[in-house]
PDB file of C-alpha atoms in Angstrom:
ATOM      1  CA  MET A   1      18.119   6.559  18.768  1.00  0.00           C
ATOM      2  CA  LYS A   2      16.942   5.532  15.497  1.00  0.00           C
ATOM      3  CA  ARG A   3      13.569   6.935  14.304  1.00  0.00           C
ATOM      4  CA  ARG A   4      11.013   4.129  13.864  1.00  0.00           C
ATOM      5  CA  TYR A   5       9.234   5.337  10.797  1.00  0.00           C
ATOM      6  CA  LEU A   6      10.747   7.440   7.918  1.00  0.00           C
ATOM      7  CA  VAL A   7       7.365   7.299   6.104  1.00  0.00           C
ATOM      8  CA  GLY A   8       4.636   8.811   8.132  1.00  0.00           C
ATOM      9  CA  GLY A   9       1.315  10.094   7.044  1.00  0.00           C
ATOM     10  CA  ALA A  10       2.971   9.929   3.661  1.00  0.00           C
ATOM     11  CA  LEU A  11       3.594   8.252   0.419  1.00  0.00           C
ATOM     12  CA  LEU A  12       5.534   5.431  -1.238  1.00  0.00           C
ATOM     13  CA  LEU A  13       2.842   5.607  -3.698  1.00  0.00           C
ATOM     14  CA  ALA A  14       2.773   2.775  -6.286  1.00  0.00           C
ATOM     15  CA  GLY A  15       4.517   4.382  -9.640  1.00  0.00           C
ATOM     16  CA  ALA A  16       4.513   7.764  -8.090  1.00  0.00           C
ATOM     17  CA  ALA A  17       8.080   7.166  -6.970  1.00  0.00           C
ATOM     18  CA  LEU A  18       7.500   9.381  -3.846  1.00  0.00           C
ATOM     19  CA  LEU A  19       8.832   9.375  -0.422  1.00  0.00           C
ATOM     20  CA  VAL A  20       7.300  11.984   2.103  1.00  0.00           C
ATOM     21  CA  SER A  21       8.695  11.519   5.395  1.00  0.00           C
ATOM     22  CA  THR A  22       8.193  12.625   9.105  1.00  0.00           C
ATOM     23  CA  PHE A  23      11.559  14.510   8.422  1.00  0.00           C
ATOM     24  CA  TRP A  24       9.617  16.883   6.417  1.00  0.00           C
ATOM     25  CA  PRO A  25       7.845  19.696   8.165  1.00  0.00           C
ATOM     26  CA  GLN A  26       4.159  19.069   8.430  1.00  0.00           C
ATOM     27  CA  SER A  27       2.031  21.549   6.580  1.00  0.00           C
ATOM     28  CA  GLU A  28      -1.430  21.901   5.246  1.00  0.00           C
ATOM     29  CA  SER A  29      -0.547  24.345   2.406  1.00  0.00           C
ATOM     30  CA  TRP A  30      -0.304  21.919  -0.634  1.00  0.00           C
ATOM     31  CA  GLU A  31      -0.618  23.868  -3.686  1.00  0.00           C
ATOM     32  CA  GLU A  32      -2.078  21.907  -6.368  1.00  0.00           C
ATOM     33  CA  LYS A  33      -1.827  22.100 -10.252  1.00  0.00           C
ATOM     34  CA  ARG A  34      -3.969  19.518 -12.427  1.00  0.00           C
ATOM     35  CA  VAL A  35      -2.744  18.893 -15.909  1.00  0.00           C
ATOM     36  CA  SER A  36      -4.860  16.832 -18.361  1.00  0.00           C
ATOM     37  CA  LEU A  37      -2.988  14.123 -20.293  1.00  0.00           C
ATOM     38  CA  SER A  38      -3.971  11.934 -23.236  1.00  0.00           C
ATOM     39  CA  ILE A  39      -5.209   8.688 -21.589  1.00  0.00           C
ATOM     40  CA  PRO A  40      -2.183   6.089 -22.239  1.00  0.00           C
ATOM     41  CA  GLU A  41      -3.036   3.335 -24.766  1.00  0.00           C
ATOM     42  CA  SER A  42      -1.679   0.840 -22.332  1.00  0.00           C
ATOM     43  CA  LEU A  43      -4.218   1.842 -19.677  1.00  0.00           C
ATOM     44  CA  SER A  44      -6.776  -1.071 -19.679  1.00  0.00           C
ATOM     45  CA  GLY A  45      -9.086  -2.117 -16.947  1.00  0.00           C
ATOM     46  CA  HIS A  46     -12.603  -3.090 -16.105  1.00  0.00           C
ATOM     47  CA  TYR A  47     -13.790   0.451 -16.587  1.00  0.00           C
ATOM     48  CA  SER A  48     -12.891   3.004 -19.249  1.00  0.00           C
ATOM     49  CA  PRO A  49     -11.211   6.085 -17.880  1.00  0.00           C
ATOM     50  CA  THR A  50     -12.863   9.379 -18.841  1.00  0.00           C
ATOM     51  CA  GLU A  51      -9.918  11.463 -17.782  1.00  0.00           C
ATOM     52  CA  PHE A  52      -6.233  11.034 -16.969  1.00  0.00           C
ATOM     53  CA  GLU A  53      -4.306  13.653 -15.063  1.00  0.00           C
ATOM     54  CA  ARG A  54      -0.890  14.696 -13.633  1.00  0.00           C
ATOM     55  CA  TRP A  55      -1.249  16.289 -10.465  1.00  0.00           C
ATOM     56  CA  GLU A  56       1.694  18.581  -9.235  1.00  0.00           C
ATOM     57  CA  LEU A  57       1.522  19.440  -5.560  1.00  0.00           C
ATOM     58  CA  TYR A  58       3.811  22.005  -4.059  1.00  0.00           C
ATOM     59  CA  GLN A  59       4.413  23.376  -0.360  1.00  0.00           C
ATOM     60  CA  SER A  60       5.358  26.994  -0.576  1.00  0.00           C
ATOM     61  CA  ASP A  61       6.629  26.897   2.970  1.00  0.00           C
ATOM     62  CA  THR A  62       8.866  23.904   2.446  1.00  0.00           C
ATOM     63  CA  GLY A  63       9.835  23.733  -1.099  1.00  0.00           C
ATOM     64  CA  LYS A  64       8.606  20.084  -1.484  1.00  0.00           C
ATOM     65  CA  ARG A  65       7.014  18.679  -4.525  1.00  0.00           C
ATOM     66  CA  LEU A  66       4.798  15.769  -5.273  1.00  0.00           C
ATOM     67  CA  THR A  67       3.817  14.448  -8.677  1.00  0.00           C
ATOM     68  CA  LEU A  68       1.114  11.949  -9.128  1.00  0.00           C
ATOM     69  CA  HIS A  69      -1.181  10.550 -11.735  1.00  0.00           C
ATOM     70  CA  VAL A  70      -5.051  10.112 -11.611  1.00  0.00           C
ATOM     71  CA  ALA A  71      -7.428   8.452 -13.721  1.00  0.00           C
ATOM     72  CA  ARG A  72     -11.299   9.325 -13.464  1.00  0.00           C
ATOM     73  CA  TYR A  73     -14.016   6.989 -14.273  1.00  0.00           C
ATOM     74  CA  ARG A  74     -17.703   6.144 -13.610  1.00  0.00           C
ATOM     75  CA  ASP A  75     -18.595   2.622 -11.925  1.00  0.00           C
ATOM     76  CA  GLU A  76     -21.601   0.519 -13.236  1.00  0.00           C
ATOM     77  CA  ALA A  77     -23.726   2.746 -11.006  1.00  0.00           C
ATOM     78  CA  GLY A  78     -22.618   5.814 -12.832  1.00  0.00           C
ATOM     79  CA  THR A  79     -20.803   6.960  -9.605  1.00  0.00           C
ATOM     80  CA  PRO A  80     -17.700   9.173 -10.469  1.00  0.00           C
ATOM     81  CA  ARG A  81     -14.651   7.773  -8.912  1.00  0.00           C
ATOM     82  CA  GLN A  82     -11.012   8.379  -9.193  1.00  0.00           C
ATOM     83  CA  VAL A  83      -7.846   6.151  -8.669  1.00  0.00           C
ATOM     84  CA  LEU A  84      -4.250   6.859  -7.989  1.00  0.00           C
ATOM     85  CA  LEU A  85      -2.003   5.335 -10.525  1.00  0.00           C
ATOM     86  CA  PRO A  86       1.794   4.571 -10.999  1.00  0.00           C
ATOM     87  CA  GLU A  87       3.959   6.343 -13.444  1.00  0.00           C
ATOM     88  CA  PRO A  88       2.828   5.316 -16.846  1.00  0.00           C
ATOM     89  CA  GLU A  89       4.815   2.469 -18.323  1.00  0.00           C
ATOM     90  CA  SER A  90       6.722   2.054 -15.139  1.00  0.00           C
ATOM     91  CA  ARG A  91       7.522  -1.475 -13.762  1.00  0.00           C
ATOM     92  CA  GLN A  92       4.550  -0.897 -11.104  1.00  0.00           C
ATOM     93  CA  TRP A  93       2.364   0.130 -13.928  1.00  0.00           C
ATOM     94  CA  GLN A  94       2.988  -3.010 -15.694  1.00  0.00           C
ATOM     95  CA  SER A  95       2.656  -4.906 -12.356  1.00  0.00           C
ATOM     96  CA  TRP A  96      -0.831  -3.343 -11.885  1.00  0.00           C
ATOM     97  CA  MET A  97      -1.743  -4.135 -15.461  1.00  0.00           C
ATOM     98  CA  ALA A  98      -0.930  -7.792 -15.115  1.00  0.00           C
ATOM     99  CA  LEU A  99      -2.692  -8.040 -11.777  1.00  0.00           C
ATOM    100  CA  GLY A 100      -5.785  -6.302 -13.191  1.00  0.00           C
ATOM    101  CA  GLU A 101      -5.662  -9.209 -16.198  1.00  0.00           C
ATOM    102  CA  PHE A 102      -5.367 -11.720 -13.566  1.00  0.00           C
ATOM    103  CA  LEU A 103      -8.284 -10.504 -11.428  1.00  0.00           C
ATOM    104  CA  ARG A 104     -10.606 -10.243 -14.552  1.00  0.00           C
ATOM    105  CA  SER A 105      -9.735 -13.769 -15.884  1.00  0.00           C
ATOM    106  CA  LYS A 106      -8.954 -15.827 -13.054  1.00  0.00           C
ATOM    107  CA  VAL A 107     -10.863 -14.535  -9.870  1.00  0.00           C
ATOM    108  CA  GLU A 108     -14.532 -15.396  -9.553  1.00  0.00           C
ATOM    109  CA  PRO A 109     -17.077 -12.655 -10.266  1.00  0.00           C
ATOM    110  CA  ASN A 110     -18.491 -13.159  -6.917  1.00  0.00           C
ATOM    111  CA  ALA A 111     -15.172 -12.874  -4.927  1.00  0.00           C
ATOM    112  CA  LEU A 112     -14.472 -10.542  -2.207  1.00  0.00           C
ATOM    113  CA  VAL A 113     -10.951  -8.872  -2.199  1.00  0.00           C
ATOM    114  CA  LEU A 114      -9.583  -7.214   1.179  1.00  0.00           C
ATOM    115  CA  ALA A 115      -6.837  -4.596   0.577  1.00  0.00           C
ATOM    116  CA  TRP A 116      -5.871  -1.248   1.951  1.00  0.00           C
ATOM    117  CA  TRP A 117      -8.200   1.765   0.507  1.00  0.00           C
ATOM    118  CA  ASP A 118      -5.774   2.849  -2.262  1.00  0.00           C
ATOM    119  CA  ASP A 119      -5.173  -0.835  -3.358  1.00  0.00           C
ATOM    120  CA  SER A 120      -8.897  -1.415  -3.153  1.00  0.00           C
ATOM    121  CA  GLN A 121      -9.467   1.473  -5.688  1.00  0.00           C
ATOM    122  CA  ARG A 122      -7.177   0.252  -8.085  1.00  0.00           C
ATOM    123  CA  ILE A 123      -8.767  -3.418  -7.900  1.00  0.00           C
ATOM    124  CA  ASP A 124     -12.003  -1.619  -8.386  1.00  0.00           C
ATOM    125  CA  PHE A 125     -10.812   0.128 -11.538  1.00  0.00           C
ATOM    126  CA  PHE A 126      -8.696  -2.547 -13.062  1.00  0.00           C
ATOM    127  CA  SER A 127     -11.195  -5.470 -12.189  1.00  0.00           C
ATOM    128  CA  GLY A 128     -14.540  -4.538 -11.054  1.00  0.00           C
ATOM    129  CA  ARG A 129     -14.174  -7.291  -8.499  1.00  0.00           C
ATOM    130  CA  ARG A 130     -15.782  -6.374  -5.000  1.00  0.00           C
ATOM    131  CA  THR A 131     -13.467  -4.893  -2.438  1.00  0.00           C
ATOM    132  CA  TRP A 132     -13.884  -4.378   1.449  1.00  0.00           C
ATOM    133  CA  VAL A 133     -13.683  -0.696   1.535  1.00  0.00           C
ATOM    134  CA  LEU A 134     -12.790   2.122  -0.944  1.00  0.00           C
ATOM    135  CA  GLN A 135     -12.660   5.231   1.160  1.00  0.00           C
ATOM    136  CA  PRO A 136     -10.557   6.085   4.128  1.00  0.00           C
ATOM    137  CA  PRO A 137     -12.227   7.433   7.322  1.00  0.00           C
ATOM    138  CA  THR A 138     -11.099  10.973   8.349  1.00  0.00           C
ATOM    139  CA  GLU A 139      -9.568   9.601  11.785  1.00  0.00           C
ATOM    140  CA  ALA A 140      -7.054   7.717   9.656  1.00  0.00           C
ATOM    141  CA  PHE A 141      -4.777  10.810   9.306  1.00  0.00           C
ATOM    142  CA  GLY A 142      -3.512  13.574  11.547  1.00  0.00           C
ATOM    143  CA  PRO A 143      -5.077  16.979  11.208  1.00  0.00           C
ATOM    144  CA  THR A 144      -2.089  18.450   9.095  1.00  0.00           C
ATOM    145  CA  GLU A 145      -2.650  15.587   6.655  1.00  0.00           C
ATOM    146  CA  ARG A 146      -6.246  15.502   6.084  1.00  0.00           C
ATOM    147  CA  ASP A 147      -6.690  18.002   3.313  1.00  0.00           C
ATOM    148  CA  LEU A 148      -4.146  16.443   1.222  1.00  0.00           C
ATOM    149  CA  TRP A 149      -5.268  12.853   1.651  1.00  0.00           C
ATOM    150  CA  ARG A 150      -8.996  13.901   1.176  1.00  0.00           C
ATOM    151  CA  ARG A 151      -8.123  15.178  -2.431  1.00  0.00           C
ATOM    152  CA  LEU A 152      -5.927  11.908  -3.063  1.00  0.00           C
ATOM    153  CA  SER A 153      -8.561   9.559  -2.017  1.00  0.00           C
ATOM    154  CA  GLY A 154     -11.337  11.126  -3.671  1.00  0.00           C
ATOM    155  CA  GLY A 155     -13.144  11.912  -0.166  1.00  0.00           C
ATOM    156  CA  PHE A 156     -13.368  10.410   3.101  1.00  0.00           C
ATOM    157  CA  GLY A 157     -16.156   7.688   3.991  1.00  0.00           C
ATOM    158  CA  ASP A 158     -16.266   4.256   5.557  1.00  0.00           C
ATOM    159  CA  ALA A 159     -19.062   4.740   7.985  1.00  0.00           C
ATOM    160  CA  GLU A 160     -19.144   1.261   8.996  1.00  0.00           C
ATOM    161  CA  GLY A 161     -15.491   1.128  10.212  1.00  0.00           C
ATOM    162  CA  LYS A 162     -14.427  -1.397   7.726  1.00  0.00           C
ATOM    163  CA  LEU A 163     -10.803   0.029   7.533  1.00  0.00           C
ATOM    164  CA  ALA A 164     -10.314   0.132  11.130  1.00  0.00           C
ATOM    165  CA  GLN A 165     -11.250  -3.545  11.238  1.00  0.00           C
ATOM    166  CA  LEU A 166      -8.810  -4.345   8.316  1.00  0.00           C
ATOM    167  CA  ALA A 167      -6.209  -2.240  10.323  1.00  0.00           C
ATOM    168  CA  ARG A 168      -6.803  -4.465  13.478  1.00  0.00           C
ATOM    169  CA  TRP A 169      -6.496  -7.649  11.330  1.00  0.00           C
ATOM    170  CA  PHE A 170      -3.406  -6.468   9.878  1.00  0.00           C
ATOM    171  CA  THR A 171      -1.963  -5.758  13.438  1.00  0.00           C
ATOM    172  CA  GLN A 172      -3.253  -9.120  15.003  1.00  0.00           C
ATOM    173  CA  ASP A 173      -1.668 -12.481  15.463  1.00  0.00           C
ATOM    174  CA  PRO A 174      -2.162 -14.289  11.930  1.00  0.00           C
ATOM    175  CA  GLU A 175      -4.139 -17.317  13.121  1.00  0.00           C
ATOM    176  CA  GLN A 176      -6.349 -15.122  14.914  1.00  0.00           C
ATOM    177  CA  ALA A 177      -6.841 -12.611  12.217  1.00  0.00           C
ATOM    178  CA  LEU A 178      -7.235 -15.458   9.486  1.00  0.00           C
ATOM    179  CA  ALA A 179      -9.866 -17.214  11.692  1.00  0.00           C
ATOM    180  CA  GLU A 180     -11.944 -13.983  11.947  1.00  0.00           C
ATOM    181  CA  ILE A 181     -11.592 -13.201   8.158  1.00  0.00           C
ATOM    182  CA  ALA A 182     -12.683 -16.657   7.647  1.00  0.00           C
ATOM    183  CA  GLN A 183     -16.032 -15.710   8.924  1.00  0.00           C
ATOM    184  CA  LEU A 184     -16.556 -13.150   6.085  1.00  0.00           C
ATOM    185  CA  GLU A 185     -18.814 -14.531   3.421  1.00  0.00           C
ATOM    186  CA  PRO A 186     -17.910 -18.201   3.993  1.00  0.00           C
ATOM    187  CA  ASP A 187     -19.837 -19.234   0.878  1.00  0.00           C
ATOM    188  CA  ALA A 188     -17.817 -16.587  -1.373  1.00  0.00           C
ATOM    189  CA  PRO A 189     -14.098 -16.937  -2.539  1.00  0.00           C
ATOM    190  CA  LEU A 190     -12.286 -14.536  -0.646  1.00  0.00           C
ATOM    191  CA  TYR A 191      -8.906 -13.032  -1.515  1.00  0.00           C
ATOM    192  CA  LEU A 192      -6.273 -10.603   0.317  1.00  0.00           C
ATOM    193  CA  LEU A 193      -4.069  -8.366  -1.758  1.00  0.00           C
ATOM    194  CA  VAL A 194      -0.876  -6.540  -0.196  1.00  0.00           C
ATOM    195  CA  ALA A 195       1.506  -4.172  -1.865  1.00  0.00           C
ATOM    196  CA  ASN A 196       4.844  -3.280  -0.660  1.00  0.00           C
ATOM    197  CA  GLY A 197       3.721   0.252  -0.767  1.00  0.00           C
ATOM    198  CA  ASP A 198       1.211  -0.536   2.050  1.00  0.00           C
ATOM    199  CA  LEU A 199       4.207   0.068   4.310  1.00  0.00           C
ATOM    200  CA  SER A 200       3.772   3.698   3.456  1.00  0.00           C
ATOM    201  CA  HIS A 201       0.503   3.431   5.267  1.00  0.00           C
ATOM    202  CA  VAL A 202       1.796   2.193   8.598  1.00  0.00           C
ATOM    203  CA  ASN A 203       0.788   5.415  10.390  1.00  0.00           C
ATOM    204  CA  GLU A 204      -2.785   5.026   9.091  1.00  0.00           C
ATOM    205  CA  ILE A 205      -2.761   1.461  10.074  1.00  0.00           C
ATOM    206  CA  GLU A 206      -1.559   1.885  13.684  1.00  0.00           C
ATOM    207  CA  ARG A 207      -3.826   4.985  14.146  1.00  0.00           C
ATOM    208  CA  LEU A 208      -6.953   3.088  13.118  1.00  0.00           C
ATOM    209  CA  ALA A 209      -5.849  -0.270  14.937  1.00  0.00           C
ATOM    210  CA  GLY A 210      -4.477   1.495  18.169  1.00  0.00           C
ATOM    211  CA  LYS A 211      -1.510  -0.786  18.063  1.00  0.00           C
ATOM    212  CA  LYS A 212       2.000  -0.444  16.814  1.00  0.00           C
ATOM    213  CA  LEU A 213       3.583  -2.683  14.261  1.00  0.00           C
ATOM    214  CA  PRO A 214       7.055  -4.120  14.933  1.00  0.00           C
ATOM    215  CA  LEU A 215       8.858  -2.252  12.226  1.00  0.00           C
ATOM    216  CA  GLU A 216      11.708  -0.208  11.678  1.00  0.00           C
ATOM    217  CA  VAL A 217      12.787   1.761   8.465  1.00  0.00           C
ATOM    218  CA  LYS A 218      16.299   3.253   7.410  1.00  0.00           C
ATOM    219  CA  ILE A 219      17.174   5.138   4.150  1.00  0.00           C
ATOM    220  CA  PHE A 220      20.469   4.117   2.456  1.00  0.00           C
ATOM    221  CA  PRO A 221      21.360   6.842  -0.090  1.00  0.00           C
ATOM    222  CA  SER A 222      22.281   5.856  -3.525  1.00  0.00           C
ATOM    223  CA  THR A 223      26.021   5.029  -4.360  1.00  0.00           C
ATOM    224  CA  GLU A 224      27.924   3.666  -7.209  1.00  0.00           C
ATOM    225  CA  ASN A 225      28.877   0.675  -5.185  1.00  0.00           C
ATOM    226  CA  LEU A 226      25.666  -1.143  -5.230  1.00  0.00           C
ATOM    227  CA  HIS A 227      27.154  -4.085  -3.775  1.00  0.00           C
ATOM    228  CA  GLY A 228      28.413  -2.090  -0.775  1.00  0.00           C
ATOM    229  CA  GLN A 229      25.016  -0.602  -0.493  1.00  0.00           C
ATOM    230  CA  ILE A 230      23.255  -3.964  -0.475  1.00  0.00           C
ATOM    231  CA  ALA A 231      25.775  -5.198   2.229  1.00  0.00           C
ATOM    232  CA  SER A 232      25.097  -2.123   4.259  1.00  0.00           C
ATOM    233  CA  VAL A 233      21.377  -2.852   3.917  1.00  0.00           C
ATOM    234  CA  GLN A 234      21.811  -6.549   5.194  1.00  0.00           C
ATOM    235  CA  ARG A 235      24.157  -5.738   7.828  1.00  0.00           C
ATOM    236  CA  TRP A 236      21.668  -3.228   9.356  1.00  0.00           C
ATOM    237  CA  ALA A 237      18.791  -5.724   8.921  1.00  0.00           C
ATOM    238  CA  GLY A 238      20.905  -8.533  10.610  1.00  0.00           C
ATOM    239  CA  GLU A 239      21.334  -6.486  13.702  1.00  0.00           C
ATOM    240  CA  LYS A 240      18.322  -7.748  15.294  1.00  0.00           C
ATOM    241  CA  GLY A 241      18.354 -11.088  13.478  1.00  0.00           C
ATOM    242  CA  ALA A 242      14.994 -10.394  11.859  1.00  0.00           C
ATOM    243  CA  GLY A 243      13.636 -10.443   8.203  1.00  0.00           C
ATOM    244  CA  TYR A 244      13.749  -7.351   5.959  1.00  0.00           C
ATOM    245  CA  LEU A 245      12.333  -5.891   2.779  1.00  0.00           C
ATOM    246  CA  PRO A 246      14.123  -3.190   0.636  1.00  0.00           C
ATOM    247  CA  GLN A 247      12.358  -0.964  -1.465  1.00  0.00           C
ATOM    248  CA  LYS A 248      13.820   1.683  -4.327  1.00  0.00           C
ATOM    249  CA  VAL A 249      12.927   5.139  -3.397  1.00  0.00           C
ATOM    250  CA  PRO A 250      14.184   8.521  -4.987  1.00  0.00           C
ATOM    251  CA  GLY A 251      17.861   8.901  -3.880  1.00  0.00           C
ATOM    252  CA  GLY A 252      18.340   5.255  -2.510  1.00  0.00           C
ATOM    253  CA  ILE A 253      16.849   2.254  -0.846  1.00  0.00           C
ATOM    254  CA  ALA A 254      14.158   2.135   2.004  1.00  0.00           C
ATOM    255  CA  ALA A 255      14.952  -0.857   3.822  1.00  0.00           C
ATOM    256  CA  TRP A 256      12.263  -2.126   6.485  1.00  0.00           C
ATOM    257  CA  ARG A 257      13.102  -4.559   9.068  1.00  0.00           C
ATOM    258  CA  ILE A 258      11.170  -6.531  11.612  1.00  0.00           C
ATOM    259  CA  ALA A 259      12.082  -5.068  15.032  1.00  0.00           C
ATOM    260  CA  ARG A 260      11.607  -8.420  16.898  1.00  0.00           C
ATOM    261  CA  ASP A 261      11.557  -8.762  20.652  1.00  0.00           C
ATOM    262  CA  PRO A 262      15.239 -10.396  21.474  1.00  0.00           C
ATOM    263  CA  GLU A 263      13.497 -12.661  23.913  1.00  0.00           C
ATOM    264  CA  ASN A 264      10.901 -13.783  21.346  1.00  0.00           C
ATOM    265  CA  THR A 265      12.224 -14.948  17.755  1.00  0.00           C
ATOM    266  CA  ASP A 266       9.185 -16.699  16.819  1.00  0.00           C
ATOM    267  CA  GLU A 267       8.084 -15.827  13.333  1.00  0.00           C
ATOM    268  CA  ASP A 268       4.554 -16.986  14.160  1.00  0.00           C
ATOM    269  CA  ASN A 269       4.038 -14.087  16.491  1.00  0.00           C
ATOM    270  CA  GLU A 270       4.700 -11.574  13.815  1.00  0.00           C
ATOM    271  CA  PRO A 271       1.284  -9.730  12.813  1.00  0.00           C
ATOM    272  CA  LEU A 272      -0.598 -10.602   9.804  1.00  0.00           C
ATOM    273  CA  LEU A 273       0.717  -7.510   7.614  1.00  0.00           C
ATOM    274  CA  VAL A 274       4.112  -8.580   8.286  1.00  0.00           C
ATOM    275  CA  ARG A 275       3.658 -12.184   7.342  1.00  0.00           C
ATOM    276  CA  LEU A 276       1.652 -11.185   4.098  1.00  0.00           C
ATOM    277  CA  LEU A 277       4.439  -8.890   2.722  1.00  0.00           C
ATOM    278  CA  PRO A 278       7.693 -10.408   1.208  1.00  0.00           C
ATOM    279  CA  PHE A 279       9.914 -10.108   3.977  1.00  0.00           C
ATOM    280  CA  THR A 280      12.588 -12.519   3.742  1.00  0.00           C
ATOM    281  CA  THR A 281      11.325 -14.369   6.938  1.00  0.00           C
ATOM    282  CA  SER A 282       7.992 -14.452   5.624  1.00  0.00           C
ATOM    283  CA  LEU A 283       8.861 -16.193   2.281  1.00  0.00           C
ATOM    284  CA  GLU A 284      10.608 -18.768   4.424  1.00  0.00           C
ATOM    285  CA  ASN A 285       7.586 -19.356   6.509  1.00  0.00           C
ATOM    286  CA  PRO A 286       4.334 -18.984   4.520  1.00  0.00           C
ATOM    287  CA  LEU A 287       0.819 -18.977   6.231  1.00  0.00           C
ATOM    288  CA  SER A 288      -1.016 -22.066   6.158  1.00  0.00           C
ATOM    289  CA  GLY A 289      -4.519 -20.713   5.730  1.00  0.00           C
ATOM    290  CA  LEU A 290      -3.864 -18.937   2.519  1.00  0.00           C
ATOM    291  CA  GLU A 291      -2.554 -19.758  -0.859  1.00  0.00           C
ATOM    292  CA  ARG A 292      -0.243 -17.372  -2.794  1.00  0.00           C
ATOM    293  CA  VAL A 293      -2.194 -17.167  -6.303  1.00  0.00           C
ATOM    294  CA  HIS A 294      -0.387 -14.364  -7.954  1.00  0.00           C
ATOM    295  CA  GLN A 295       2.735 -12.101  -7.389  1.00  0.00           C
ATOM    296  CA  SER A 296       4.058  -9.560  -9.814  1.00  0.00           C
ATOM    297  CA  SER A 297       7.471 -10.007 -11.250  1.00  0.00           C
ATOM    298  CA  ASP A 298       8.993  -7.502  -8.939  1.00  0.00           C
ATOM    299  CA  GLY A 299       7.547  -8.937  -5.961  1.00  0.00           C
ATOM    300  CA  TYR A 300       5.532  -5.553  -5.326  1.00  0.00           C
ATOM    301  CA  LEU A 301       1.942  -7.098  -5.448  1.00  0.00           C
ATOM    302  CA  THR A 302       0.954 -10.323  -3.875  1.00  0.00           C
ATOM    303  CA  LEU A 303      -2.595 -11.943  -4.174  1.00  0.00           C
ATOM    304  CA  TYR A 304      -3.589 -14.462  -1.694  1.00  0.00           C
ATOM    305  CA  ARG A 305      -6.734 -16.789  -1.610  1.00  0.00           C
ATOM    306  CA  ARG A 306      -8.355 -18.176   1.304  1.00  0.00           C
ATOM    307  CA  ARG A 307      -7.975 -21.872   1.378  1.00  0.00           C
TER     308      ARG A 307
END
C-alpha cells in the first residue's frame, strides 16, 4: 500500500533544498544554531533587511539536520518580522527576486494577494503588497511539530481564521471557490500566488480545511540514467491516468500525481489548489476566472489575477 504523503508537517522549503518526511521519527527536540551572515548584495526587496542568518537545526535523537536562511526586517509600522528565504543565488532565490520586481512594478499598490502564509511573508518582504494572512494558527500543526513551526514562522497568529478559509478554498471545487474569492474586496485588484513548495504544506491545508486533497507522492532516487528516471516518473504518474508534477529534492525527484477517482476523470472536479499548480493536466485546462500574469522560468512560482 503506497503512502499518500511523503511530506507531512514538513518542508520542501523554497531554496532550502529540504525534504522532511513522515518517514522521519516525529520529535520536538530540534536544537538550533543561528549564524549571522553578511546580507547578500542581490537581496533586494520593498524592505531593507536588518539581519541575515543561517539556521542550523539538529535532532539529537534522529541525527536529522535542517539548514535554513532567514532575513529579519521591520515593516512600515516598525513591527519586527522575519522571512524564510531560499539558498542565496539558487534558482529559487532568483525566481523570488524576479517575482518581487514584478509585484513592485506591475501589481497595483492597492492589490490584495492571496497566498499560503510563508509565501505571503515573502510577498510582504519583497514587495510590500497586501496579503491575506502572514502567520499560521497553532492548530495548523500537530503537537510534535508546533515548536519547530513557531520558530520558523516567527510566531503563531491568525485570530480571524483566514488561513483556514484559504485552506477550504484550496480544497473546494474551483468554480465554487473562485465565486467566493470574487466577493473579497470586489473593487480592488486581487491576485492568487501558488508555489510548487505549497505541496509541502498539504498536511496543514488538510488539517485546517478538514478535507483531503486527491494527491499522492513518491520519491525517485537519483540515478545516472536521467532518461530512465524520467520514464519511471511518467510510468508511475500514468498508472491512474492523472496529471503529475515533479520536483527536485535532495537525492532525487519527488513526483506528485493526482489520485483521480477512476469513475470520474473530469479535471474540472479537481480542487482549486491542484488546478492552480502546474500539474500537466492543469496546464492543458486553465481556469477561466483567472489570468496567469507571471510565472518563474522554472515554473516554481505562478501568479494569477482575478479577471
